[in-house]
Amino acid sequence: MTVLAVVEHDRGTMTSASLGVLTAARNLAKQMNTKFEALTIGANADRLSETVANFGATTVHQAHNAMLTDFGPEAWGESIAQVVRKISPSVVIGTGTERGHEIIAQAAARLDLPAAMNCSEFDKDFNGTQPLKVVRTRWGGSLLEEAQVDAPIKLVTLANHVVEPQEELASSPATISTVDVQLDESVAQSFVQDRVERVAGVTLATSPVVVSGGRGVGSAEAFAPLEELASLLNGVVGCSRAVTNNGWRNHTDQVGQTGTRIAPDIYIACGISGAIQHWVGAMASKNILAINTDAQANIVTKAGYAVIGDLHKVVPAISAEIRRRQNK
């Protein structure tokens, strides 16, 4: 009886979501009084072994095949399925990302097992012998569903930002197990063909400060004060779907269910109503300041702090005060 964490990485660079999965898998294994193991897949996966071991995994399974040089959902899903058949874990936990959902779904289909996605809680009384009760977000984050996974092997994904990553060394070094998975052309339906490298620097997903604008900003040009405020705070600018629909900013700046999910220390929402799909992307923010003329706007009621006023006056005033303090 084991808990298996599926590690998501990009050519040997582990994703932040995987750190939460490793922590959750270790915590669940402790609760079950059993072992916690991890699975890495593909090229450069060996680079991850030390990090995985630092989270307490007793065994790191490394899936290898010439077809795993880069990400492919079918190939990764089949690799997970083969490892699961080999070690028969009680629970398999993947990341709550687009890739994580896809490969766990692929594995579940191949294993003819159910899978529960976007889980935020696991049953604190689960011992491995009964169905696994979970809480997961549904309908774009507008409700929480209590469900249970009733299968010999429980496949789940962990919602992003719900578990704080915490390292914890195991009592002995992790065992490295190389698994030569058998893959054929049928699992090469989708694969990474080319890559466009991003410009180095902080991104919307990683910035500790995000200043976002919504329909209330009014135009593409009117984002200039938000850009200035973000620059003063060493942050980045985001936006709502209404803004991208109007062509004021690129989709890469969009915060929300169909954009980027963020978890900054400070999120400043300017002229944003706070529709469900936007809230799903911003709800993990540690502190939220809403600037809006409508005191009843959804984002205002959910924010920890709010300024009821015209963003075109409030944002420049905040920037002016920051500059004044910086010049002291």
mmCIF file of C-alpha atoms in Angstrom:
data_model
loop_
_atom_site.group_PDB
_atom_site.id
_atom_site.type_symbol
_atom_site.label_atom_id
_atom_site.label_comp_id
_atom_site.label_asym_id
_atom_site.label_seq_id
_atom_site.Cartn_x
_atom_site.Cartn_y
_atom_site.Cartn_z
ATOM 1 C CA MET A 1 0.000 0.000 0.000
ATOM 2 C CA THR A 2 1.642 3.235 -1.190
ATOM 3 C CA VAL A 3 0.838 6.781 -2.291
ATOM 4 C CA LEU A 4 2.330 7.758 -5.649
ATOM 5 C CA ALA A 5 2.996 11.398 -6.595
ATOM 6 C CA VAL A 6 3.291 12.124 -10.322
ATOM 7 C CA VAL A 7 5.882 14.864 -10.779
ATOM 8 C CA GLU A 8 5.233 17.389 -13.533
ATOM 9 C CA HIS A 9 8.329 18.935 -15.073
ATOM 10 C CA ASP A 10 9.523 20.584 -18.245
ATOM 11 C CA ARG A 11 12.793 19.084 -19.493
ATOM 12 C CA GLY A 12 14.087 18.612 -15.963
ATOM 13 C CA THR A 13 12.654 21.769 -14.386
ATOM 14 C CA MET A 14 10.023 20.887 -11.811
ATOM 15 C CA THR A 15 6.805 22.915 -11.790
ATOM 16 C CA SER A 16 5.725 24.669 -8.595
ATOM 17 C CA ALA A 17 2.480 22.661 -8.635
ATOM 18 C CA SER A 18 4.514 19.476 -8.177
ATOM 19 C CA LEU A 19 5.907 20.701 -4.863
ATOM 20 C CA GLY A 20 2.385 20.873 -3.455
ATOM 21 C CA VAL A 21 1.646 17.394 -4.816
ATOM 22 C CA LEU A 22 4.773 15.966 -3.162
ATOM 23 C CA THR A 23 3.765 17.520 0.164
ATOM 24 C CA ALA A 24 0.168 16.299 -0.103
ATOM 25 C CA ALA A 25 1.286 12.780 -1.035
ATOM 26 C CA ARG A 26 3.665 12.630 1.918
ATOM 27 C CA ASN A 27 0.995 13.883 4.325
ATOM 28 C CA LEU A 28 -1.548 11.357 3.060
ATOM 29 C CA ALA A 29 0.991 8.513 3.284
ATOM 30 C CA LYS A 30 1.752 9.439 6.900
ATOM 31 C CA GLN A 31 -1.953 9.405 7.671
ATOM 32 C CA MET A 32 -2.221 5.943 6.094
ATOM 33 C CA ASN A 33 0.957 4.769 7.853
ATOM 34 C CA THR A 34 2.457 3.766 4.534
ATOM 35 C CA LYS A 35 5.139 4.744 2.019
ATOM 36 C CA PHE A 36 5.217 7.760 -0.248
ATOM 37 C CA GLU A 37 6.780 7.262 -3.672
ATOM 38 C CA ALA A 38 7.152 9.495 -6.719
ATOM 39 C CA LEU A 39 7.157 9.081 -10.488
ATOM 40 C CA THR A 40 9.198 11.178 -12.907
ATOM 41 C CA ILE A 41 8.843 10.769 -16.652
ATOM 42 C CA GLY A 42 11.046 11.414 -19.638
ATOM 43 C CA ALA A 43 14.196 13.261 -20.568
ATOM 44 C CA ASN A 44 16.193 14.900 -17.759
ATOM 45 C CA ALA A 45 13.853 13.457 -15.140
ATOM 46 C CA ASP A 46 16.912 12.216 -13.250
ATOM 47 C CA ARG A 47 17.629 15.855 -12.348
ATOM 48 C CA LEU A 48 14.552 15.824 -10.131
ATOM 49 C CA SER A 49 15.544 12.941 -7.873
ATOM 50 C CA GLU A 50 17.286 15.034 -5.225
ATOM 51 C CA THR A 51 14.412 17.513 -4.953
ATOM 52 C CA VAL A 52 11.860 14.700 -4.776
ATOM 53 C CA ALA A 53 13.905 12.947 -2.091
ATOM 54 C CA ASN A 54 14.000 16.185 -0.084
ATOM 55 C CA PHE A 55 10.224 15.911 0.245
ATOM 56 C CA GLY A 56 10.480 12.478 1.842
ATOM 57 C CA ALA A 57 9.873 10.034 -1.012
ATOM 58 C CA THR A 58 11.214 6.565 -0.238
ATOM 59 C CA THR A 59 11.397 5.558 -3.916
ATOM 60 C CA VAL A 60 11.667 7.619 -7.100
ATOM 61 C CA HIS A 61 10.472 5.737 -10.181
ATOM 62 C CA GLN A 62 12.032 7.097 -13.384
ATOM 63 C CA ALA A 63 10.107 6.182 -16.545
ATOM 64 C CA HIS A 64 12.344 6.024 -19.620
ATOM 65 C CA ASN A 65 11.700 5.564 -23.323
ATOM 66 C CA ALA A 66 13.058 7.174 -26.480
ATOM 67 C CA MET A 67 9.583 8.604 -27.136
ATOM 68 C CA LEU A 68 9.667 10.546 -23.866
ATOM 69 C CA THR A 69 12.201 13.165 -24.936
ATOM 70 C CA ASP A 70 9.516 15.842 -24.538
ATOM 71 C CA PHE A 71 5.959 16.099 -23.265
ATOM 72 C CA GLY A 72 3.216 14.112 -24.949
ATOM 73 C CA PRO A 73 -0.073 13.481 -23.092
ATOM 74 C CA GLU A 74 -0.709 10.003 -24.508
ATOM 75 C CA ALA A 75 2.865 8.837 -23.923
ATOM 76 C CA TRP A 76 2.973 10.243 -20.405
ATOM 77 C CA GLY A 77 -0.466 8.812 -19.616
ATOM 78 C CA GLU A 78 0.582 5.355 -20.821
ATOM 79 C CA SER A 79 3.805 5.614 -18.784
ATOM 80 C CA ILE A 80 1.807 6.362 -15.642
ATOM 81 C CA ALA A 81 -0.519 3.443 -16.375
ATOM 82 C CA GLN A 82 2.386 1.008 -16.768
ATOM 83 C CA VAL A 83 4.037 2.116 -13.522
ATOM 84 C CA VAL A 84 0.709 1.930 -11.666
ATOM 85 C CA ARG A 85 0.178 -1.626 -12.932
ATOM 86 C CA LYS A 86 3.670 -2.507 -11.719
ATOM 87 C CA ILE A 87 3.542 -1.094 -8.174
ATOM 88 C CA SER A 88 -0.253 -0.997 -7.481
ATOM 89 C CA PRO A 89 -0.386 2.145 -5.325
ATOM 90 C CA SER A 90 -3.467 2.888 -3.250
ATOM 91 C CA VAL A 91 -3.595 6.526 -4.366
ATOM 92 C CA VAL A 92 -2.070 8.399 -7.312
ATOM 93 C CA ILE A 93 -1.872 12.204 -7.052
ATOM 94 C CA GLY A 94 -1.164 14.459 -10.036
ATOM 95 C CA THR A 95 -0.953 18.213 -10.451
ATOM 96 C CA GLY A 96 -4.060 20.331 -10.947
ATOM 97 C CA THR A 97 -2.669 21.913 -14.111
ATOM 98 C CA GLU A 98 -3.714 21.480 -17.726
ATOM 99 C CA ARG A 99 -0.951 18.913 -18.199
ATOM 100 C CA GLY A 100 -1.668 17.227 -14.897
ATOM 101 C CA HIS A 101 -5.367 16.839 -15.627
ATOM 102 C CA GLU A 102 -4.672 15.510 -19.107
ATOM 103 C CA ILE A 103 -2.132 12.856 -18.175
ATOM 104 C CA ILE A 104 -4.115 11.613 -15.161
ATOM 105 C CA ALA A 105 -7.204 11.371 -17.380
ATOM 106 C CA GLN A 106 -5.154 9.478 -19.976
ATOM 107 C CA ALA A 107 -3.873 7.072 -17.315
ATOM 108 C CA ALA A 108 -7.345 6.572 -15.826
ATOM 109 C CA ALA A 109 -8.787 5.671 -19.235
ATOM 110 C CA ARG A 110 -6.019 3.146 -19.853
ATOM 111 C CA LEU A 111 -6.485 1.619 -16.399
ATOM 112 C CA ASP A 112 -10.301 1.724 -16.626
ATOM 113 C CA LEU A 113 -10.441 3.641 -13.347
ATOM 114 C CA PRO A 114 -12.285 6.796 -12.248
ATOM 115 C CA ALA A 115 -10.400 10.003 -11.497
ATOM 116 C CA ALA A 116 -11.316 13.052 -9.397
ATOM 117 C CA MET A 117 -9.852 16.358 -10.574
ATOM 118 C CA ASN A 118 -9.117 19.619 -8.736
ATOM 119 C CA CYS A 119 -9.281 18.188 -5.217
ATOM 120 C CA SER A 120 -8.684 20.669 -2.422
ATOM 121 C CA GLU A 121 -9.098 18.287 0.532
ATOM 122 C CA PHE A 122 -8.662 14.589 1.254
ATOM 123 C CA ASP A 123 -10.459 12.626 3.982
ATOM 124 C CA LYS A 124 -8.451 12.925 7.206
ATOM 125 C CA ASP A 125 -9.693 9.473 8.286
ATOM 126 C CA PHE A 126 -8.686 7.689 5.077
ATOM 127 C CA ASN A 127 -6.533 4.623 5.765
ATOM 128 C CA GLY A 128 -6.410 3.059 2.307
ATOM 129 C CA THR A 129 -9.098 0.446 2.803
ATOM 130 C CA GLN A 130 -12.215 2.505 2.081
ATOM 131 C CA PRO A 131 -13.360 4.913 -0.653
ATOM 132 C CA LEU A 132 -11.391 8.165 -0.619
ATOM 133 C CA LYS A 133 -13.597 11.139 0.246
ATOM 134 C CA VAL A 134 -12.502 14.381 -1.409
ATOM 135 C CA VAL A 135 -13.595 17.995 -1.702
ATOM 136 C CA ARG A 136 -13.134 19.547 -5.113
ATOM 137 C CA THR A 137 -13.985 22.779 -6.889
ATOM 138 C CA ARG A 138 -16.700 22.680 -9.533
ATOM 139 C CA TRP A 139 -18.459 25.070 -11.913
ATOM 140 C CA GLY A 140 -15.499 27.379 -12.260
ATOM 141 C CA GLY A 141 -14.876 27.558 -8.523
ATOM 142 C CA SER A 142 -18.416 28.693 -7.685
ATOM 143 C CA LEU A 143 -19.063 25.675 -5.463
ATOM 144 C CA LEU A 144 -17.282 22.942 -3.535
ATOM 145 C CA GLU A 145 -18.351 19.359 -4.121
ATOM 146 C CA GLU A 146 -17.970 16.522 -1.642
ATOM 147 C CA ALA A 147 -17.335 13.290 -3.533
ATOM 148 C CA GLN A 148 -15.682 9.931 -3.068
ATOM 149 C CA VAL A 149 -13.426 7.832 -5.262
ATOM 150 C CA ASP A 150 -14.444 4.200 -4.950
ATOM 151 C CA ALA A 151 -11.886 2.105 -6.833
ATOM 152 C CA PRO A 152 -8.990 -0.253 -6.054
ATOM 153 C CA ILE A 153 -6.599 2.542 -7.046
ATOM 154 C CA LYS A 154 -7.682 6.143 -6.477
ATOM 155 C CA LEU A 155 -6.530 8.650 -9.116
ATOM 156 C CA VAL A 156 -6.813 12.342 -8.226
ATOM 157 C CA THR A 157 -5.308 15.712 -9.062
ATOM 158 C CA LEU A 158 -4.553 18.353 -6.451
ATOM 159 C CA ALA A 159 -5.950 21.852 -7.004
ATOM 160 C CA ASN A 160 -3.243 24.494 -7.316
ATOM 161 C CA HIS A 161 -2.141 26.522 -4.283
ATOM 162 C CA VAL A 162 -4.162 24.550 -1.705
ATOM 163 C CA VAL A 163 -1.143 22.852 -0.083
ATOM 164 C CA GLU A 164 1.900 24.839 1.031
ATOM 165 C CA PRO A 165 5.065 22.992 -0.104
ATOM 166 C CA GLN A 166 7.174 21.746 2.811
ATOM 167 C CA GLU A 167 10.374 19.750 2.514
ATOM 168 C CA GLU A 168 10.946 16.870 4.911
ATOM 169 C CA LEU A 169 13.815 14.426 4.518
ATOM 170 C CA ALA A 170 13.104 10.709 4.750
ATOM 171 C CA SER A 171 14.914 8.631 7.358
ATOM 172 C CA SER A 172 17.036 7.082 4.593
ATOM 173 C CA PRO A 173 18.025 8.097 1.030
ATOM 174 C CA ALA A 174 15.440 7.514 -1.669
ATOM 175 C CA THR A 175 15.779 4.418 -3.835
ATOM 176 C CA ILE A 176 15.989 5.125 -7.561
ATOM 177 C CA SER A 177 13.974 2.688 -9.684
ATOM 178 C CA THR A 178 14.396 2.861 -13.461
ATOM 179 C CA VAL A 179 11.312 1.741 -15.378
ATOM 180 C CA ASP A 180 11.715 1.061 -19.097
ATOM 181 C CA VAL A 181 8.166 1.659 -20.296
ATOM 182 C CA GLN A 182 6.988 0.081 -23.545
ATOM 183 C CA LEU A 183 5.514 2.602 -25.986
ATOM 184 C CA ASP A 184 4.498 2.376 -29.635
ATOM 185 C CA GLU A 185 3.326 4.738 -32.368
ATOM 186 C CA SER A 186 -0.257 4.758 -31.045
ATOM 187 C CA VAL A 187 0.812 6.982 -28.137
ATOM 188 C CA ALA A 188 2.536 9.548 -30.357
ATOM 189 C CA GLN A 189 -0.663 11.321 -31.398
ATOM 190 C CA SER A 190 0.265 14.589 -29.647
ATOM 191 C CA PHE A 191 3.742 15.875 -28.901
ATOM 192 C CA VAL A 192 5.737 19.085 -28.559
ATOM 193 C CA GLN A 193 7.014 19.974 -32.009
ATOM 194 C CA ASP A 194 8.576 23.369 -31.379
ATOM 195 C CA ARG A 195 9.102 25.845 -28.546
ATOM 196 C CA VAL A 196 9.104 29.617 -28.324
ATOM 197 C CA GLU A 197 11.217 30.740 -25.388
ATOM 198 C CA ARG A 198 9.732 33.393 -23.129
ATOM 199 C CA VAL A 199 11.664 36.529 -22.323
ATOM 200 C CA ALA A 200 13.427 36.070 -18.997
ATOM 201 C CA GLY A 201 11.869 37.773 -15.997
ATOM 202 C CA VAL A 202 8.873 37.612 -13.722
ATOM 203 C CA THR A 203 5.613 36.379 -15.253
ATOM 204 C CA LEU A 204 1.941 36.805 -14.466
ATOM 205 C CA ALA A 205 1.927 33.364 -12.837
ATOM 206 C CA THR A 206 4.996 33.994 -10.661
ATOM 207 C CA SER A 207 4.906 37.716 -9.810
ATOM 208 C CA PRO A 208 4.429 38.560 -6.104
ATOM 209 C CA VAL A 209 2.405 41.632 -7.122
ATOM 210 C CA VAL A 210 -0.246 41.792 -9.855
ATOM 211 C CA VAL A 211 -2.155 44.947 -10.810
ATOM 212 C CA SER A 212 -5.154 44.054 -12.978
ATOM 213 C CA GLY A 213 -7.621 46.161 -14.890
ATOM 214 C CA GLY A 214 -11.121 45.380 -16.063
ATOM 215 C CA ARG A 215 -13.751 46.949 -18.263
ATOM 216 C CA GLY A 216 -13.778 49.963 -15.945
ATOM 217 C CA VAL A 217 -10.323 51.008 -17.150
ATOM 218 C CA GLY A 218 -11.986 52.132 -20.350
ATOM 219 C CA SER A 219 -9.347 51.699 -23.049
ATOM 220 C CA ALA A 220 -5.952 50.232 -23.878
ATOM 221 C CA GLU A 221 -4.288 53.622 -23.359
ATOM 222 C CA ALA A 222 -5.859 53.986 -19.916
ATOM 223 C CA PHE A 223 -3.765 51.054 -18.655
ATOM 224 C CA ALA A 224 -0.721 53.370 -18.430
ATOM 225 C CA PRO A 225 -1.331 54.300 -14.747
ATOM 226 C CA LEU A 226 -1.707 50.589 -13.904
ATOM 227 C CA GLU A 227 1.579 49.871 -15.675
ATOM 228 C CA GLU A 228 3.238 52.606 -13.613
ATOM 229 C CA LEU A 229 1.854 51.266 -10.330
ATOM 230 C CA ALA A 230 2.938 47.725 -11.196
ATOM 231 C CA SER A 231 6.431 48.989 -12.026
ATOM 232 C CA LEU A 232 6.715 50.852 -8.709
ATOM 233 C CA LEU A 233 5.733 47.651 -6.870
ATOM 234 C CA ASN A 234 8.013 45.428 -8.989
ATOM 235 C CA GLY A 235 4.946 43.624 -10.253
ATOM 236 C CA VAL A 236 3.166 42.919 -13.522
ATOM 237 C CA VAL A 237 -0.109 43.957 -15.118
ATOM 238 C CA GLY A 238 -3.012 41.578 -15.634
ATOM 239 C CA CYS A 239 -6.548 42.019 -16.900
ATOM 240 C CA SER A 240 -10.024 40.522 -17.043
ATOM 241 C CA ARG A 241 -11.600 38.672 -19.953
ATOM 242 C CA ALA A 242 -13.636 41.759 -20.887
ATOM 243 C CA VAL A 243 -10.377 43.572 -21.573
ATOM 244 C CA THR A 244 -9.018 40.907 -23.911
ATOM 245 C CA ASN A 245 -12.409 40.621 -25.622
ATOM 246 C CA ASN A 246 -12.207 44.348 -26.362
ATOM 247 C CA GLY A 247 -8.696 43.931 -27.739
ATOM 248 C CA TRP A 248 -7.136 46.248 -25.162
ATOM 249 C CA ARG A 249 -4.544 43.693 -24.012
ATOM 250 C CA ASN A 250 -3.196 40.329 -25.094
ATOM 251 C CA HIS A 251 -4.744 37.095 -23.810
ATOM 252 C CA THR A 252 -1.423 36.293 -22.086
ATOM 253 C CA ASP A 253 -2.287 39.037 -19.564
ATOM 254 C CA GLN A 254 -5.684 37.565 -18.678
ATOM 255 C CA VAL A 255 -6.307 36.376 -15.128
ATOM 256 C CA GLY A 256 -9.048 33.790 -14.795
ATOM 257 C CA GLN A 257 -10.313 30.310 -15.489
ATOM 258 C CA THR A 258 -9.557 30.658 -19.202
ATOM 259 C CA GLY A 259 -6.437 32.717 -18.550
ATOM 260 C CA THR A 260 -3.737 32.430 -15.897
ATOM 261 C CA ARG A 261 -4.360 31.335 -12.319
ATOM 262 C CA ILE A 262 -2.267 33.436 -9.974
ATOM 263 C CA ALA A 263 -1.258 33.423 -6.296
ATOM 264 C CA PRO A 264 0.566 36.711 -5.649
ATOM 265 C CA ASP A 265 1.205 38.272 -2.257
ATOM 266 C CA ILE A 266 -0.786 41.317 -3.395
ATOM 267 C CA TYR A 267 -3.493 41.465 -6.062
ATOM 268 C CA ILE A 268 -4.851 44.907 -6.965
ATOM 269 C CA ALA A 269 -8.065 44.662 -8.991
ATOM 270 C CA CYS A 270 -8.995 47.926 -10.712
ATOM 271 C CA GLY A 271 -12.408 48.346 -12.317
ATOM 272 C CA ILE A 272 -13.072 44.601 -12.251
ATOM 273 C CA SER A 273 -16.529 43.310 -11.335
ATOM 274 C CA GLY A 274 -15.253 39.909 -10.203
ATOM 275 C CA ALA A 275 -17.159 37.439 -12.347
ATOM 276 C CA ILE A 276 -16.822 33.787 -11.348
ATOM 277 C CA GLN A 277 -14.357 32.913 -14.119
ATOM 278 C CA HIS A 278 -12.081 35.796 -13.040
ATOM 279 C CA TRP A 279 -12.355 34.918 -9.354
ATOM 280 C CA VAL A 280 -11.258 31.344 -10.064
ATOM 281 C CA GLY A 281 -7.962 32.719 -11.365
ATOM 282 C CA ALA A 282 -7.419 35.215 -8.538
ATOM 283 C CA MET A 283 -8.836 33.457 -5.462
ATOM 284 C CA ALA A 284 -5.442 32.085 -4.336
ATOM 285 C CA SER A 285 -4.046 35.628 -3.899
ATOM 286 C CA LYS A 286 -2.844 36.199 -0.338
ATOM 287 C CA ASN A 287 -4.096 39.798 -0.170
ATOM 288 C CA ILE A 288 -6.610 41.477 -2.486
ATOM 289 C CA LEU A 289 -7.216 45.209 -2.862
ATOM 290 C CA ALA A 290 -10.252 46.121 -4.962
ATOM 291 C CA ILE A 291 -10.619 49.595 -6.471
ATOM 292 C CA ASN A 292 -14.134 50.076 -7.779
ATOM 293 C CA THR A 293 -16.963 52.600 -7.888
ATOM 294 C CA ASP A 294 -19.464 49.845 -7.036
ATOM 295 C CA ALA A 295 -19.376 48.876 -3.365
ATOM 296 C CA GLN A 296 -21.488 45.790 -4.140
ATOM 297 C CA ALA A 297 -19.259 44.408 -6.897
ATOM 298 C CA ASN A 298 -18.343 40.747 -6.380
ATOM 299 C CA ILE A 299 -14.628 41.507 -6.223
ATOM 300 C CA VAL A 300 -15.218 44.151 -3.520
ATOM 301 C CA THR A 301 -17.189 41.758 -1.311
ATOM 302 C CA LYS A 302 -14.468 39.115 -1.640
ATOM 303 C CA ALA A 303 -11.455 41.414 -1.225
ATOM 304 C CA GLY A 304 -9.687 41.921 2.087
ATOM 305 C CA TYR A 305 -9.289 45.623 1.304
ATOM 306 C CA ALA A 306 -11.281 47.977 -0.899
ATOM 307 C CA VAL A 307 -11.272 51.572 -2.067
ATOM 308 C CA ILE A 308 -14.642 52.766 -3.352
ATOM 309 C CA GLY A 309 -13.792 55.369 -5.920
ATOM 310 C CA ASP A 310 -12.689 56.196 -9.448
ATOM 311 C CA LEU A 311 -9.662 54.074 -10.356
ATOM 312 C CA HIS A 312 -8.419 56.868 -12.641
ATOM 313 C CA LYS A 313 -7.960 59.018 -9.524
ATOM 314 C CA VAL A 314 -7.123 56.344 -6.956
ATOM 315 C CA VAL A 315 -4.370 54.527 -8.887
ATOM 316 C CA PRO A 316 -2.334 57.686 -9.687
ATOM 317 C CA ALA A 317 -2.734 58.782 -6.057
ATOM 318 C CA ILE A 318 -1.299 55.464 -4.821
ATOM 319 C CA SER A 319 1.619 55.768 -7.246
ATOM 320 C CA ALA A 320 2.285 59.349 -6.146
ATOM 321 C CA GLU A 321 2.381 58.291 -2.485
ATOM 322 C CA ILE A 322 4.769 55.416 -3.256
ATOM 323 C CA ARG A 323 7.098 57.785 -5.141
ATOM 324 C CA ARG A 324 6.951 60.282 -2.267
ATOM 325 C CA ARG A 325 7.960 57.638 0.250
ATOM 326 C CA GLN A 326 10.684 56.281 -1.996
ATOM 327 C CA ASN A 327 12.191 59.757 -2.327
ATOM 328 C CA LYS A 328 12.328 60.381 1.424
#
